[in-house]
Amino acid sequence: MLHTARTHDDRNTVFMNPNISNFNGIDIPSDDVLTNCMHCGLCLPVCPTFAITGREKSSPRGRIRLIKAVAEGTLEMTEGFVDEMNFCLDCQACETACPAGVKYGSLVESVRNQMRIQGKESTTALTLKWIFLRNVVSKKYLLKLVARTLGIYQSSGLERLVKKSYVIKKLAPKLSKLQELSPRIDGRFFDDIYPEIVTPTVVPKYRVGFLSGCIMNVAFAKINEDTVKVLLHHDCEVIIPKDQVCCGSLQAHNGDFDIARTLAKKNIDVFLKYDLDAIVMNSAGCGALMKEYGHYLHDDLLYAKKAEILSSKVKDISEFLFEIGLKKPVKEYCHRVSYHDACHLVHAQKVSKQPRELIRSIPGIEYVELNEASWCCGSAGTYNIIRHEDSMIILDRKIENVKIADAEFLVANNPGCLTQIEYGCANNHIKTKVIHLATLLRDVYEL
Amino acid sequence: MITTTIISSLASIVGNENLFTSIEDKITYSYDGTPLHSRLPEAIVRPKTKEQISEVLKLANREKFAVVPRGTGTGLSGGSIPVEDCVIVDMSQWNRIIEIDPENLTAWVEPGVITSQLHLEVERIGLFYPPDPGSMNICTIGGNVAENSGGLRGLKYGVTKNYVMGLEVVLPNGDIISCGGKAVKDVAGYNLKDLFIGSEGTLGIFTKILLKLIPKPQTSKTMVAYFNTQSDAGRTVSSIISQKIIPCTVEFLDKTTIRCVEDFAKIGLPTDIESLLLLEVDGHPSVVEEEAQKVVECCKQNNAVEVKIAESVEDAMKLKTARRSAFSALARSRPTTILEDITVPRSSIATMLEKIDAISKKYDVLIGTFGHAGDGNLHPTCLTDERNHEEIARAEKAYEEIFIEAVKLGGTITGEHGTGLAKKKFLHLVTGYTAIDTMRTIKKALDPNNVLNPGKVFDMH
Ligand SMILES: Cc1cc2nc3c(=O)[nH]c(=O)nc-3n(C[C@H](O)[C@H](O)[C@H](O)COP(=O)(O)OP(=O)(O)OC[C@H]3O[C@@H](n4cnc5c(N)ncnc54)[C@H](O)[C@@H]3O)c2cc1C
Ligand code: SF4
Ligand code: SF4
């Protein structure tokens, strides 16, 4: 006989003699989560990267196995490993699909943290990611400065020149994409317009905190304004603490936990000064992270409890409005509207029913469900810049579905999705306007 | 040993871009859905034509290395898990539906087509392909044929073998043959086609599959019945069938499974009942109405606490989707789930459930049971932790006893997942040693060098 397959008794030869884990420190992928994956494969059909390569290593099940191998010391953090971890969008569609309840997101985020502290990142990714996330976004004044420069640049006509410039495209393709996919910088920043406490004209029924966000603040000031207007219309007193900071989501999803924790503590102090009914979010990524403050700070003596309290108050605007009930609009709003699920809303926060119900409930609206609505658009934080080509393949699939839906408005509750899908629509000459729920509602109520 | 020369020969057959040898690829092709088994392959190839597959097999015979076919690796008996010195032939990219023929009610498909993808395509034109394994959104037709997979609709419509009309197969020696065809009657020569169905990748690699389709049932009704004891549910199954009603689906879930499923799917299943049956009748509207009524009565006569009828197609879909998640959902309570696949005559369902209960107590292991009760097919699933070796040993003892009991009742150790690696040491319980020898003779005739998926189902000595 030539070959014998191994039976139970001689199983695991390859994983025998577990060496020492190739992860180190405190923020390592949890052994329990790794063992929890029973490699059934039910998550494969929802994974956008697996859909591209069909290769097991680009699937959630494959990635979990790779992480396990590194944890068991049978695999080094090889270049191939690092590449797969960066190829992953961290969209967490696999988490929603997994009947076993495997917390995949926590695994990949810990791995990215390990890659950073062990210096396993590629130089391009490093420069782009860490300079941007560690320095610019998390320091408000710097972000404003960069944004101002970018703003002047975008409005000066220089942009068109540079866009066409062969030299830039050739020399720094990634940077040229950074530019195209960067959110449009608003003329005025949101937190320069509004005071810390904004009161409605009637006696307020609710008192809500509002995270103005870092990117939202400088690039989506209009959406922030829309959000505040809609909240005021629903009898909310809106508190926008002046010294709030970036929520830390971009950093945490890229595995930079130290910075994320520091930012979290600051926000906890700032928001818990007030007695709030809710903290309303209009960015899915921020909401997802702030709901996890409790988890990130669970072993911090001083902050664990406070973090829990803060997290329990965090609500996406659609969740909050669904709970308190939408006011009846005066006029019918006769438009065809569709909805795209932001990953960090549907998968990370499991919010998908509320925004749809809200839209459907508006008199006059013809609601059309988007095919594969919860399939990632490829924006994924900084993914569309760092892994531009992959991101565009993923975007194409979304755009195909947007075409089929043929709606006038596509609602998405996350700045990243808005920029990305808008970019795709523009490139494909699709007339659908991509807007935030708050913007839609402001239009509905003519505020 | 697979030398670098062999690797370069493989590269020249399939092309560099279809040959993977990185450590990351090897690790991620080292397993399927089966717990506790894994091994690294030496390489993975993605051949593009049947000629390339044939070349790979000829090379394997010359150089004496093993070849393991793989669909998408959802198998539960280790069929596509690598063996020593092996090359994986990944068939998942063979995913074209070649032809749907509404006049003959057939479909030619490549083996890598995802089962639910085929459902979608044929249902679009009013046709129906019944086999629907729990894994249907990711498993391949090739894997289904190789394992002769069943599904939720097995009771009325049968399993994969009832729908295979023809096959194109690359034999272990590299020869390519076709068997069967569109003619509904065909007795020319030995019925080779049936030999390949359920052969678990050991007798040939499928490159084309001809499937039988049927008209899509006009309508269906889905119900769920709750019971305070497992035996009541078990008896209901036998009593429905003795009323001469054949529902398309009769699925059983015990308390542990219901809790895990509800925890995942959140569809409002009560978590304080002992068991439930998910039932579906389909066909002509008037017949469906009448049969649904009878099924409800049957459940009530057998002490069902409550019987609910799904109000919409969406609700019915939610119930069935939840049922399909059962196996994986069980991993919510303990990290390792070892699932078995015993099948007993339908009339013995209640007895078998009682035996499982007793055995789980005897060995002090937690077992959650669910399954295609209408087929007599139960999946007692041991909830354990692979890091606890002592508990795993007890679980293995419990299974041995469950197998023996199932066979005593006139049943079998596996109804649909196959023997593979995981159950080969128990195969003789069902077939006897002489039958295994007969199988070896067939294997030896087709695969004298034992290159194709060796050591699966049985060993050659
Ligand atoms: C959550 C879950 C639920 C499941 N539910 C069911 C169920 O309800 N009913 C059921 O019967 N099974 C079920 N299964 C088991 C499994 O899905 C089936 O056995 C399925 O048919 C395997 O298909 P695959 O494509 O994953 O094949 P793989 O696991 O990749 O391979 C299975 C076998 O087929 C062989 N093979 C694959 N492709 C070819 C080919 N082209 N030519 C020759 N041989 C080939 C392989 O060598 C191997 O022996 C379930 C599995 C999971 C994880
Ligand atoms: S992550 Fe969940 S769905 Fe995916 S293979 Fe693991 S257990 Fe199965
Ligand atoms: S997070 Fe998204 S991209 Fe990453 S493995 Fe899961 S489904 Fe795939």
PDB file of C-alpha atoms in Angstrom, chain A residues 24 42 66 131 143 210 273 302 328 343 375 402 421:
ATOM      1  CA  ASN A  24       2.984  38.763  22.029  1.00  0.00           C
ATOM      2  CA  LEU A  42     -20.986  28.967   6.160  1.00  0.00           C
ATOM      3  CA  LEU A  66      -3.942  31.322   9.545  1.00  0.00           C
ATOM      4  CA  ILE A 131       0.764  59.120   9.552  1.00  0.00           C
ATOM      5  CA  LEU A 143      -6.863  67.479  10.818  1.00  0.00           C
ATOM      6  CA  PHE A 210     -23.846  64.325  19.464  1.00  0.00           C
ATOM      7  CA  LYS A 273     -20.431  65.309  32.229  1.00  0.00           C
ATOM      8  CA  LEU A 302     -10.967  53.697  36.534  1.00  0.00           C
ATOM      9  CA  LYS A 328     -45.477  62.985  10.434  1.00  0.00           C
ATOM     10  CA  CYS A 343     -20.869  47.349   7.246  1.00  0.00           C
ATOM     11  CA  TRP A 375     -22.310  43.616   0.720  1.00  0.00           C
ATOM     12  CA  VAL A 402     -27.148  50.468  -7.668  1.00  0.00           C
ATOM     13  CA  ILE A 421     -20.391  54.960  -3.812  1.00  0.00           C
TER      14      ILE A 421
END
